[in-house]
Coordinates of C-alpha atoms in Angstrom, one line a residue:
Chain A
M171 CA 161.1 111.4 90.9
T172 CA 164.1 109.6 92.3
V173 CA 167.0 111.6 93.7
E174 CA 169.8 109.3 94.3
A175 CA 170.3 110.1 98.0
A176 CA 173.3 107.9 98.4
S177 CA 175.3 109.6 95.7
L178 CA 174.3 113.0 97.0
K179 CA 175.6 112.1 100.4
A180 CA 178.8 111.0 98.9
V181 CA 179.0 114.3 97.2
A182 CA 178.3 116.2 100.4
A183 CA 181.6 115.0 101.9
A184 CA 183.5 116.1 98.8
R185 CA 183.6 119.9 98.9
P186 CA 181.4 122.5 100.3
V187 CA 181.0 125.1 97.6
K188 CA 178.3 127.8 98.0
R189 CA 176.7 129.1 94.8
S190 CA 177.4 132.7 94.5
Q191 CA 175.8 135.3 92.2
R192 CA 176.4 134.4 88.6
S193 CA 179.7 135.8 87.4
R194 CA 179.8 138.4 84.7
V195 CA 181.4 136.0 82.2
A196 CA 178.8 133.4 82.8
S197 CA 176.1 136.0 82.3
V198 CA 177.6 137.2 79.0
G199 CA 177.9 133.5 77.9
L200 CA 174.3 132.8 78.7
H201 CA 173.0 135.8 76.7
A202 CA 175.4 135.0 73.9
A203 CA 174.1 131.5 73.6
L204 CA 170.5 132.6 73.7
V205 CA 171.1 135.4 71.2
V206 CA 172.8 133.0 68.7
A207 CA 170.1 130.4 69.1
S208 CA 167.4 133.0 68.6
L209 CA 169.1 134.3 65.5
I210 CA 169.2 130.8 64.1
A211 CA 165.5 130.3 65.0
V212 CA 164.4 133.5 63.4
F213 CA 166.7 133.9 60.5
P214 CA 164.9 131.7 57.9
V215 CA 161.7 133.6 58.5
F216 CA 163.4 136.9 58.4
W217 CA 165.1 135.9 55.1
V218 CA 161.8 135.0 53.5
L219 CA 160.4 138.3 54.6
V220 CA 163.3 140.2 53.0
T221 CA 162.9 138.2 49.8
S222 CA 159.2 138.7 49.6
F223 CA 159.7 142.3 48.7
K224 CA 162.2 141.6 45.9
P225 CA 161.2 140.9 42.2
D226 CA 161.7 137.3 41.2
A227 CA 164.8 138.2 39.2
R228 CA 166.4 139.9 42.1
A229 CA 165.7 137.0 44.5
V230 CA 168.2 134.7 42.7
E231 CA 171.2 137.0 42.5
T232 CA 174.5 135.5 43.5
T233 CA 175.3 138.3 45.8
P234 CA 172.1 138.8 47.8
K235 CA 171.4 142.2 49.3
L236 CA 169.0 142.9 52.0
V237 CA 167.0 145.4 49.9
N238 CA 167.1 145.2 46.2
E239 CA 164.4 146.9 44.1
S240 CA 162.1 146.0 46.9
S241 CA 158.5 146.9 46.7
L242 CA 155.1 145.6 47.6
D243 CA 154.5 144.3 44.1
N244 CA 154.6 140.6 44.9
Y245 CA 151.9 141.1 47.6
T246 CA 149.6 143.1 45.4
R247 CA 149.9 140.6 42.5
I248 CA 149.1 137.7 44.7
L249 CA 146.3 139.4 46.5
A250 CA 144.8 140.5 43.2
G251 CA 144.7 136.9 42.1
E252 CA 147.2 137.1 39.3
K253 CA 148.9 134.0 40.4
G254 CA 145.8 131.9 41.1
D255 CA 142.9 132.4 43.4
F256 CA 144.9 133.1 46.5
L257 CA 142.0 134.5 48.5
A258 CA 139.9 131.5 47.8
W259 CA 142.7 129.2 49.0
F260 CA 143.2 131.3 52.0
G261 CA 139.5 131.1 52.9
N262 CA 139.5 127.3 52.4
S263 CA 142.5 126.9 54.7
V264 CA 140.9 129.1 57.4
V265 CA 137.6 127.1 57.3
I266 CA 139.4 123.8 57.3
A267 CA 141.9 124.7 60.0
L268 CA 139.2 126.2 62.3
M269 CA 136.8 123.3 61.9
T270 CA 139.7 120.9 62.7
T271 CA 140.7 123.0 65.7
V272 CA 137.2 123.1 67.1
L273 CA 136.4 119.4 66.5
A274 CA 139.8 118.1 67.6
V275 CA 139.7 120.2 70.8
F276 CA 136.2 119.0 71.6
L277 CA 137.0 115.3 70.8
S278 CA 140.3 115.2 72.7
A279 CA 138.9 117.1 75.7
T280 CA 136.0 114.6 76.2
T281 CA 138.3 111.6 75.6
G282 CA 141.1 113.0 77.7
Y283 CA 138.7 113.7 80.6
A284 CA 137.2 110.3 80.4
A285 CA 140.7 108.7 80.4
S286 CA 141.7 110.9 83.3
R287 CA 138.7 110.5 85.6
F288 CA 137.0 107.2 84.9
R289 CA 138.2 103.7 85.1
F290 CA 136.5 101.8 82.4
P291 CA 137.2 98.5 80.6
G292 CA 139.1 99.2 77.4
K293 CA 140.8 102.4 78.6
R294 CA 144.3 101.0 78.4
S295 CA 143.9 99.6 75.0
L296 CA 142.3 102.8 73.8
M297 CA 145.3 104.8 75.0
L298 CA 147.7 102.3 73.5
S299 CA 145.9 102.3 70.2
F300 CA 146.4 106.1 70.1
L301 CA 150.1 105.5 70.3
V302 CA 150.0 103.0 67.5
V303 CA 147.9 105.4 65.3
Q304 CA 150.9 107.8 65.4
M305 CA 153.1 105.0 64.0
F306 CA 151.3 104.3 60.8
P307 CA 152.6 106.3 57.9
F308 CA 149.4 108.1 56.9
A309 CA 150.6 108.7 53.3
V310 CA 150.0 105.0 52.7
L311 CA 146.4 105.1 53.9
I312 CA 145.4 107.5 51.0
V313 CA 143.8 104.9 48.7
P314 CA 141.7 103.1 51.4
L315 CA 140.8 106.5 52.9
Y316 CA 139.8 107.8 49.5
N317 CA 137.5 104.8 49.1
I318 CA 135.9 105.3 52.5
L319 CA 135.4 109.0 52.1
L320 CA 133.8 108.1 48.8
V321 CA 131.4 105.7 50.5
L322 CA 130.5 108.2 53.2
G323 CA 130.0 110.9 50.5
L324 CA 132.7 113.0 52.0
Q325 CA 135.2 112.7 49.2
G326 CA 136.2 116.2 47.9
T327 CA 134.6 118.0 50.8
S328 CA 136.4 120.0 53.4
F329 CA 134.7 118.1 56.2
G330 CA 136.2 114.8 55.0
L331 CA 139.6 116.5 55.2
V332 CA 138.8 117.8 58.6
L333 CA 138.0 114.3 59.9
V334 CA 141.3 113.0 58.4
Y335 CA 143.2 115.7 60.2
C336 CA 141.4 114.9 63.4
T337 CA 142.7 111.3 63.3
T338 CA 146.3 112.6 63.4
A339 CA 145.7 115.5 65.8
V340 CA 143.3 113.9 68.3
P341 CA 145.5 111.0 69.7
F342 CA 148.4 113.4 70.6
C343 CA 146.0 116.0 72.0
T344 CA 144.2 113.4 74.1
Y345 CA 147.5 112.3 75.7
M346 CA 148.3 115.9 76.4
L347 CA 144.9 116.8 77.8
K348 CA 144.7 113.7 79.9
G349 CA 147.9 114.7 81.5
Y350 CA 146.6 118.2 82.1
F351 CA 143.3 117.0 83.6
D352 CA 145.3 114.7 85.9
T353 CA 146.8 117.9 87.5
I354 CA 143.3 119.3 88.3
P355 CA 142.3 118.0 91.7
T356 CA 139.4 115.5 91.7
D357 CA 137.9 117.4 94.7
I358 CA 136.6 119.9 92.3
D359 CA 134.6 117.1 90.5
E360 CA 133.3 115.8 93.7
A361 CA 132.2 119.2 94.9
G362 CA 130.4 119.7 91.6
R363 CA 128.7 116.3 92.0
V364 CA 127.5 117.2 95.5
D365 CA 126.0 120.4 94.1
G366 CA 124.0 118.3 91.7
L367 CA 125.9 118.5 88.5
T368 CA 126.0 115.5 86.1
P369 CA 129.5 114.3 85.0
F370 CA 129.0 116.2 81.8
G371 CA 128.1 119.3 83.8
V372 CA 131.2 119.0 85.9
F373 CA 133.3 118.6 82.8
W374 CA 131.7 121.5 81.0
R375 CA 131.3 124.0 83.7
L376 CA 134.1 123.3 86.2
V377 CA 136.9 121.3 84.6
L378 CA 137.1 122.9 81.1
P379 CA 137.5 126.4 82.3
L380 CA 140.4 125.3 84.6
A381 CA 142.0 123.5 81.7
R382 CA 142.5 126.6 79.5
P383 CA 146.3 126.3 79.2
G384 CA 146.0 122.7 78.1
L385 CA 143.2 123.5 75.7
A386 CA 145.2 126.4 74.2
V387 CA 148.1 124.1 73.4
T388 CA 145.7 121.5 71.9
A389 CA 144.1 124.2 69.8
F390 CA 147.5 125.4 68.6
Y391 CA 148.6 121.9 67.7
A392 CA 145.4 121.1 65.9
F393 CA 145.4 124.3 64.0
L394 CA 149.0 123.9 62.8
T395 CA 148.3 120.3 61.8
A396 CA 145.5 121.4 59.4
W397 CA 147.1 124.7 58.3
G398 CA 150.3 123.1 57.1
E399 CA 149.3 119.7 55.7
V400 CA 150.1 119.0 52.1
A401 CA 149.8 115.4 51.1
F402 CA 146.1 114.8 52.0
A403 CA 145.0 118.1 50.8
S404 CA 146.5 117.5 47.4
A405 CA 145.1 114.0 47.2
F406 CA 141.6 114.6 48.5
L407 CA 140.5 118.0 47.3
S408 CA 139.3 118.4 43.7
A409 CA 141.7 119.9 41.2
A410 CA 139.5 123.0 40.7
D411 CA 141.5 126.1 41.7
E412 CA 138.8 127.4 44.1
S413 CA 138.7 124.3 46.2
K414 CA 142.5 124.2 47.0
T415 CA 144.1 125.0 50.3
L416 CA 147.1 127.2 50.6
A417 CA 149.5 124.3 51.0
V418 CA 148.3 122.9 47.6
G419 CA 147.9 126.2 45.9
L420 CA 151.4 127.5 46.6
Q421 CA 152.8 124.7 44.5
V422 CA 152.1 126.8 41.5
F423 CA 155.1 128.9 42.3
V424 CA 157.4 125.9 42.3
Q425 CA 157.6 124.8 38.8
Q426 CA 159.8 122.1 37.2
N427 CA 162.8 124.2 36.4
R428 CA 161.9 127.6 37.7
T429 CA 160.8 128.8 41.1
E430 CA 159.3 132.2 41.5
W431 CA 161.0 132.9 44.7
G432 CA 159.9 136.5 45.2
H433 CA 156.2 135.6 44.7
L434 CA 156.6 132.4 46.7
A435 CA 158.2 134.3 49.6
A436 CA 155.4 136.8 49.6
A437 CA 152.7 134.1 49.6
S438 CA 154.6 132.3 52.4
I439 CA 154.6 135.4 54.6
L440 CA 150.8 135.7 54.0
V441 CA 150.4 132.0 55.0
A442 CA 152.6 132.3 58.0
I443 CA 150.8 135.3 59.5
P444 CA 147.7 133.5 60.8
A445 CA 149.8 130.7 62.2
I446 CA 152.0 133.2 64.0
V447 CA 149.0 135.1 65.3
V448 CA 147.6 131.9 66.8
F449 CA 151.0 131.1 68.2
Y450 CA 151.3 134.5 69.8
L451 CA 147.9 134.2 71.4
V452 CA 148.7 130.8 73.0
Q453 CA 152.5 131.1 73.6
R454 CA 152.2 132.0 77.2
F455 CA 150.2 128.8 77.8
L456 CA 152.6 126.6 75.9
V457 CA 155.0 125.7 78.6
T458 CA 152.4 124.8 81.3
G459 CA 150.0 123.3 78.9
L460 CA 152.5 121.0 77.2
S461 CA 154.5 120.1 80.3
S462 CA 151.8 118.5 82.3
G463 CA 150.5 116.9 79.2
A464 CA 153.2 115.4 77.1
V465 CA 155.1 114.9 80.2
K466 CA 153.0 112.5 82.1
G467 CA 151.6 111.0 78.9
Chain B
M61 CA 125.1 94.2 81.4
R62 CA 122.7 96.7 82.8
R63 CA 124.9 97.4 85.7
F64 CA 127.9 97.6 83.5
L65 CA 126.3 100.2 81.4
D66 CA 125.0 102.2 84.3
R67 CA 128.5 102.4 85.7
H68 CA 130.4 103.2 82.6
W69 CA 128.1 105.0 80.3
Y70 CA 129.4 108.4 80.9
A71 CA 132.9 107.3 80.1
Y72 CA 131.8 105.5 77.0
A73 CA 129.7 108.4 75.8
M74 CA 132.7 110.7 76.0
V75 CA 135.0 108.3 74.3
L76 CA 132.7 107.1 71.6
P77 CA 133.1 109.8 69.0
V78 CA 136.8 109.4 68.9
V79 CA 136.6 105.6 68.8
V80 CA 134.1 105.8 65.9
V81 CA 136.3 108.3 63.9
I82 CA 139.5 106.3 64.5
A83 CA 137.8 103.0 63.7
V84 CA 136.3 104.3 60.5
L85 CA 139.2 106.4 59.3
V86 CA 142.2 104.5 60.7
L87 CA 141.5 100.9 61.6
F88 CA 139.4 100.1 58.6
P89 CA 141.8 101.7 56.1
L90 CA 144.6 100.0 57.9
A91 CA 142.9 96.6 57.5
Q92 CA 142.3 97.4 53.8
G93 CA 146.0 98.4 53.4
V94 CA 147.1 95.2 55.0
F95 CA 144.9 93.3 52.5
F96 CA 146.4 95.3 49.6
T97 CA 149.9 94.0 50.5
F98 CA 148.9 90.5 49.4
T99 CA 147.7 91.7 46.0
N100 CA 149.2 93.4 42.9
I101 CA 146.8 96.4 43.2
N102 CA 147.7 99.5 41.3
E103 CA 146.1 102.4 39.4
G104 CA 145.3 100.2 36.4
N105 CA 143.4 97.4 38.2
I106 CA 141.7 99.1 41.2
A107 CA 137.9 99.4 41.1
N108 CA 137.1 102.8 39.6
P109 CA 133.6 104.0 40.5
I110 CA 133.9 107.0 38.2
L111 CA 134.6 104.9 35.1
D112 CA 132.3 102.2 36.5
R113 CA 135.1 99.7 36.2
P114 CA 135.3 96.7 38.5
A115 CA 138.5 95.7 40.3
T116 CA 140.8 93.3 38.4
Y117 CA 143.7 92.9 40.8
V118 CA 144.7 89.4 41.9
S119 CA 146.3 87.9 45.0
V120 CA 150.0 87.5 44.8
G121 CA 150.6 86.0 48.3
L122 CA 153.8 87.1 49.9
D123 CA 155.5 88.3 46.7
N124 CA 155.5 92.0 47.7
Y125 CA 157.1 91.2 51.0
L126 CA 159.7 88.9 49.4
N127 CA 160.5 91.4 46.7
I128 CA 161.0 94.2 49.2
L129 CA 162.9 92.2 51.8
S130 CA 165.3 90.8 49.2
G131 CA 166.7 94.4 49.1
D132 CA 166.2 94.6 45.3
S133 CA 166.9 98.2 44.2
S134 CA 163.8 98.2 41.9
Y135 CA 161.9 97.8 45.1
G136 CA 163.6 100.6 46.9
A137 CA 166.7 98.8 48.2
F138 CA 164.9 98.1 51.5
W139 CA 167.9 97.5 53.8
G140 CA 170.0 100.4 52.6
T141 CA 166.9 102.6 53.0
L142 CA 166.2 101.3 56.4
V143 CA 169.8 102.1 57.5
R144 CA 169.4 105.6 56.1
T145 CA 166.0 105.9 57.9
L146 CA 167.7 104.9 61.2
I147 CA 170.6 107.4 60.7
W148 CA 168.0 110.1 59.9
T149 CA 165.8 109.3 62.9
F150 CA 168.4 108.9 65.6
G151 CA 170.5 111.7 64.3
C152 CA 167.6 114.1 64.3
V153 CA 166.1 113.0 67.6
F154 CA 169.6 113.2 69.3
L155 CA 170.0 116.8 68.0
H156 CA 166.4 117.7 69.0
Y157 CA 166.9 116.4 72.5
T158 CA 170.4 117.7 73.3
I159 CA 169.8 121.2 71.8
G160 CA 166.3 121.3 73.2
L161 CA 167.6 120.4 76.7
G162 CA 170.4 122.9 76.4
L163 CA 168.1 125.7 75.5
A164 CA 165.6 124.7 78.1
L165 CA 168.3 124.8 80.8
L166 CA 169.3 128.2 79.7
L167 CA 165.7 129.5 79.6
N168 CA 165.0 128.0 83.0
R169 CA 167.5 130.4 84.7
E170 CA 166.6 133.8 85.7
V171 CA 167.8 135.8 82.8
R172 CA 166.8 139.2 81.6
G173 CA 164.5 139.1 78.6
R174 CA 163.5 135.5 79.1
A175 CA 160.0 135.9 77.7
V176 CA 161.4 137.4 74.5
Y177 CA 164.0 134.7 74.0
R178 CA 161.3 132.1 74.6
V179 CA 159.0 133.5 72.0
L180 CA 161.8 133.8 69.4
L181 CA 163.0 130.3 70.1
I182 CA 159.5 128.7 69.7
L183 CA 158.9 130.5 66.4
P184 CA 160.1 127.7 64.1
W185 CA 157.3 125.6 65.5
A186 CA 154.7 128.1 64.6
V187 CA 155.7 128.4 60.9
P188 CA 153.8 125.8 58.8
A189 CA 156.2 123.1 57.7
F190 CA 155.8 123.6 54.0
I191 CA 156.8 127.2 54.4
S192 CA 159.9 126.2 56.4
A193 CA 160.7 123.7 53.7
F194 CA 160.5 126.4 51.0
A195 CA 162.6 128.8 53.1
W196 CA 165.4 126.3 53.6
K197 CA 165.4 125.1 50.1
Y198 CA 165.9 128.7 49.0
M199 CA 168.7 129.2 51.6
F200 CA 170.4 126.0 50.6
N201 CA 170.5 126.8 46.9
A202 CA 174.0 126.3 45.6
Q203 CA 174.2 129.4 43.4
Y204 CA 172.1 132.1 45.1
G205 CA 171.4 130.6 48.6
I206 CA 172.5 132.7 51.5
I207 CA 174.2 129.7 53.2
N208 CA 176.7 129.2 50.5
Q209 CA 177.2 132.9 50.2
A210 CA 178.2 133.0 53.8
L211 CA 180.5 129.9 53.5
R212 CA 182.2 131.4 50.5
A213 CA 182.7 134.7 52.3
V214 CA 184.6 133.1 55.1
G215 CA 186.5 130.8 52.7
L216 CA 184.9 127.5 53.5
P217 CA 183.9 125.0 50.8
D218 CA 180.4 125.5 49.6
P219 CA 178.9 122.1 48.7
V220 CA 175.9 121.6 46.4
W221 CA 173.6 120.9 49.3
L222 CA 170.5 119.5 47.6
G223 CA 172.2 117.5 44.9
Q224 CA 172.9 113.8 44.5
S225 CA 175.2 113.4 47.4
D226 CA 175.1 112.8 51.1
W227 CA 175.1 116.5 51.7
A228 CA 171.4 116.4 50.8
L229 CA 170.8 114.2 53.9
V230 CA 172.8 116.5 56.0
A231 CA 170.8 119.4 54.7
V232 CA 167.4 117.9 55.5
M233 CA 168.6 116.9 58.9
I234 CA 169.6 120.5 59.6
V235 CA 166.1 121.6 58.5
N236 CA 164.4 119.0 60.6
T237 CA 166.5 119.8 63.6
W238 CA 165.6 123.5 63.3
L239 CA 162.0 122.5 63.0
G240 CA 161.9 120.0 65.9
V241 CA 163.9 121.7 68.6
P242 CA 161.2 124.1 69.9
F243 CA 158.8 121.2 70.7
M244 CA 161.5 119.4 72.8
M245 CA 162.6 122.7 74.4
V246 CA 159.1 123.6 75.5
A247 CA 158.3 120.1 76.8
L248 CA 161.6 119.9 78.7
L249 CA 161.2 123.4 80.0
G250 CA 157.9 122.4 81.5
G251 CA 159.6 119.3 83.0
L252 CA 162.3 121.4 84.5
Q253 CA 159.8 123.7 86.1
S254 CA 158.0 120.8 87.7
I255 CA 161.2 119.8 89.6
P256 CA 160.9 121.2 93.1
G257 CA 163.4 123.9 93.9
D258 CA 164.1 122.3 97.4
L259 CA 165.9 119.5 95.7
Y260 CA 168.4 121.9 94.2
E261 CA 168.8 123.7 97.5
A262 CA 169.4 120.4 99.3
A263 CA 171.9 119.4 96.7
E264 CA 173.6 122.7 97.0
V265 CA 173.8 122.6 100.8
D266 CA 175.3 119.2 100.5
G267 CA 177.9 120.7 98.2
A268 CA 177.0 119.2 94.9
S269 CA 178.7 120.8 91.9
P270 CA 176.6 122.1 89.0
W271 CA 177.4 119.0 87.0
Q272 CA 176.4 116.8 89.9
R273 CA 173.2 118.7 90.4
F274 CA 172.4 118.2 86.7
R275 CA 173.3 114.6 86.8
H276 CA 171.6 113.6 90.0
V277 CA 168.7 116.0 90.3
T278 CA 167.8 117.4 86.8
L279 CA 168.1 114.2 84.7
P280 CA 166.1 112.0 87.1
G281 CA 163.5 114.7 87.5
L282 CA 163.2 114.9 83.7
Q283 CA 163.0 111.2 83.1
A284 CA 159.2 111.0 82.7
V285 CA 159.1 113.9 80.2
S286 CA 162.1 112.7 78.4
S287 CA 160.9 109.1 77.9
T288 CA 157.7 110.3 76.4
V289 CA 159.0 113.0 74.1
V290 CA 161.9 110.9 72.9
L291 CA 159.5 108.1 71.9
L292 CA 157.1 110.5 70.2
G293 CA 160.1 112.2 68.5
I294 CA 161.4 108.9 67.2
I295 CA 157.9 107.9 65.9
W296 CA 157.3 111.3 64.2
T297 CA 160.8 111.6 62.7
F298 CA 160.7 108.0 61.4
N299 CA 157.6 108.9 59.6
M300 CA 158.5 112.5 58.7
F301 CA 157.5 112.9 55.1
A302 CA 156.8 116.5 54.3
I303 CA 160.2 118.0 55.0
I304 CA 162.2 115.5 53.0
Y305 CA 159.8 115.5 50.1
L306 CA 159.4 119.3 49.9
V307 CA 163.1 120.1 50.4
T308 CA 164.8 117.5 48.2
G309 CA 162.0 115.9 46.2
P310 CA 162.4 112.2 45.2
N311 CA 166.2 112.2 45.7
P312 CA 167.6 108.7 46.4
N313 CA 170.2 110.2 48.8
T314 CA 167.5 111.4 51.2
R315 CA 165.2 108.5 50.6
I316 CA 163.7 107.1 53.8
L317 CA 161.1 104.4 54.1
V318 CA 158.1 106.7 54.2
T319 CA 159.2 108.9 51.3
Y320 CA 159.8 105.8 49.2
A321 CA 156.4 104.5 50.0
F322 CA 154.9 107.8 48.9
E323 CA 157.1 107.9 45.7
R324 CA 155.8 104.4 44.9
F325 CA 152.4 105.6 45.6
F326 CA 152.3 108.8 43.6
S327 CA 154.9 108.8 40.9
G328 CA 155.8 106.2 38.3
A329 CA 153.8 105.0 35.3
S330 CA 151.3 103.0 37.3
R331 CA 150.7 104.0 40.9
D332 CA 151.9 100.9 42.8
F333 CA 149.5 100.8 45.8
A334 CA 150.5 97.2 46.7
V335 CA 154.2 97.9 47.2
A336 CA 153.4 101.2 48.9
S337 CA 151.1 99.5 51.4
T338 CA 153.6 96.8 52.0
Y339 CA 156.1 99.5 52.9
G340 CA 153.5 101.0 55.2
V341 CA 153.1 97.6 57.0
L342 CA 156.8 97.1 57.3
I343 CA 157.2 100.7 58.8
L344 CA 154.5 100.0 61.3
S345 CA 156.2 96.7 62.2
V346 CA 159.6 98.3 62.8
L347 CA 158.0 101.0 65.0
L348 CA 156.0 98.5 67.0
V349 CA 159.0 96.3 67.6
F350 CA 161.0 99.4 68.6
A351 CA 158.2 100.7 70.9
G352 CA 158.0 97.3 72.6
I353 CA 161.8 97.2 73.3
Y354 CA 161.7 100.8 74.5
R355 CA 158.9 100.1 76.9
R356 CA 160.6 97.0 78.3
A357 CA 163.8 99.0 78.8
L358 CA 161.9 101.7 80.7
R359 CA 160.2 99.1 82.8
K360 CA 163.5 97.8 83.9
Q361 CA 164.3 101.2 85.2
G362 CA 161.2 101.2 87.2
E363 CA 159.2 103.5 85.0
V364 CA 155.6 102.4 84.6
W365 CA 154.3 103.4 81.3

């Protein structure tokens, strides 16, 4: 952090103004700006929620109303499986997203810890290669990846997809967790070693519990990566309805010339709920977790 | 060798799983992808283990690169698409950063209901991207979309947002901005909170105006965060595929390098893996060059990264 002392001194001579209590106008302005921004942030979600109760025909009226023949019909139809095996898709998505979360958090925690605490040959190139991995458009790896998963016998399995998601989630998560581990004093590690713990023991029993905010953000990021991914899921899972994830399954509502907006909206709300629950659980950790991580990268 | 292992084996054991996964699932496919760029591989001549058909593609040397770099429109009009990709990337990241910073500054003050505002403002990040894409596609619809309803109501022109015009690019940039601001905001908020309060007090005692405090305390204090998130933002936006593809489909007015590669890959009579891979390699090259320049620029400012 470099405060330009010289320029500050120049400023000091200029005019001695003392900051007073925020004026009423400033306060109103501050709240107004935050309210407007919050409305913009929330409105699309709110609008989908409103639409999800309307019949398809009412969702495309040229003068939209907030409530128009609204009912729970869309939800009951979807959950009853009239529009495809929604519950199966949901189950697949949950399994894949949870496996990705657990595996990505575990992998990036160990890697991040090693990068934070040990100096070993190859560390720098490892971290650089993580940055490069973010640069390659994954969409273009689909054919080679398909071949490899075929060779490994993982093609068409959820685990294959989980591994692919980990390759996108782990590099970023590792950067974040490395930054977070850097903020945990190394004295703790040394104290643990003195008490006879192995490096793994120190990591597992002392450092991980302290890194909860960082882990929460990592989990959030990994979960969302897997929960919302479309391209790989559509390329790698079999076409059978019961093996699809939500992101793939929902395409049935978007047909060539006609979109069933009411049904799509209801399905979207059902898909968004788990993500928002996860978000709500981790949101108080987000700022601390991400700041020390992405920040010091 | 023995001593080397004794010293480092903990570190290597912790790193190994990631290295194996990345090597098998990224580096190896990448190498194969690079190899594909020198062939004419497509759906018709690739080895097909299910039909038990051997590969029949042949080497074409540098033809793919020459075809693409000539800017021929049957190969995606590379240069025009590159310019559009740059407009898209820098436009989006500029908006992400400035709006994100503005909101972070507001949220960093003591304001009643701060926690509620924060939760609401982060919400777009929590919604899966394909859901956001559907929601905006619905709102942007020219006939029944709420956005045009509102524009009409106040007497403004209501363009066909997602049609064959530059409005489509504006539309996807709006969607992507909405989607990307929360990440920037949260990261910058964390950065703001890590700036010691004494610095502001000192500046205030010295009589610095709010703008001077922002210019000489806040911005330097945020430099480390900013340089990382801006680089990541640029990389991610450059390669942002889902939003454009789900909101506008294969629309030439919103075509960026990545979506064209994917189009080439998935649509068309024969899936052209060779040209798609060549696009992939070109994208990687552009980003590598950019990251190199970026890093050098940071180093000049004394930032070690």
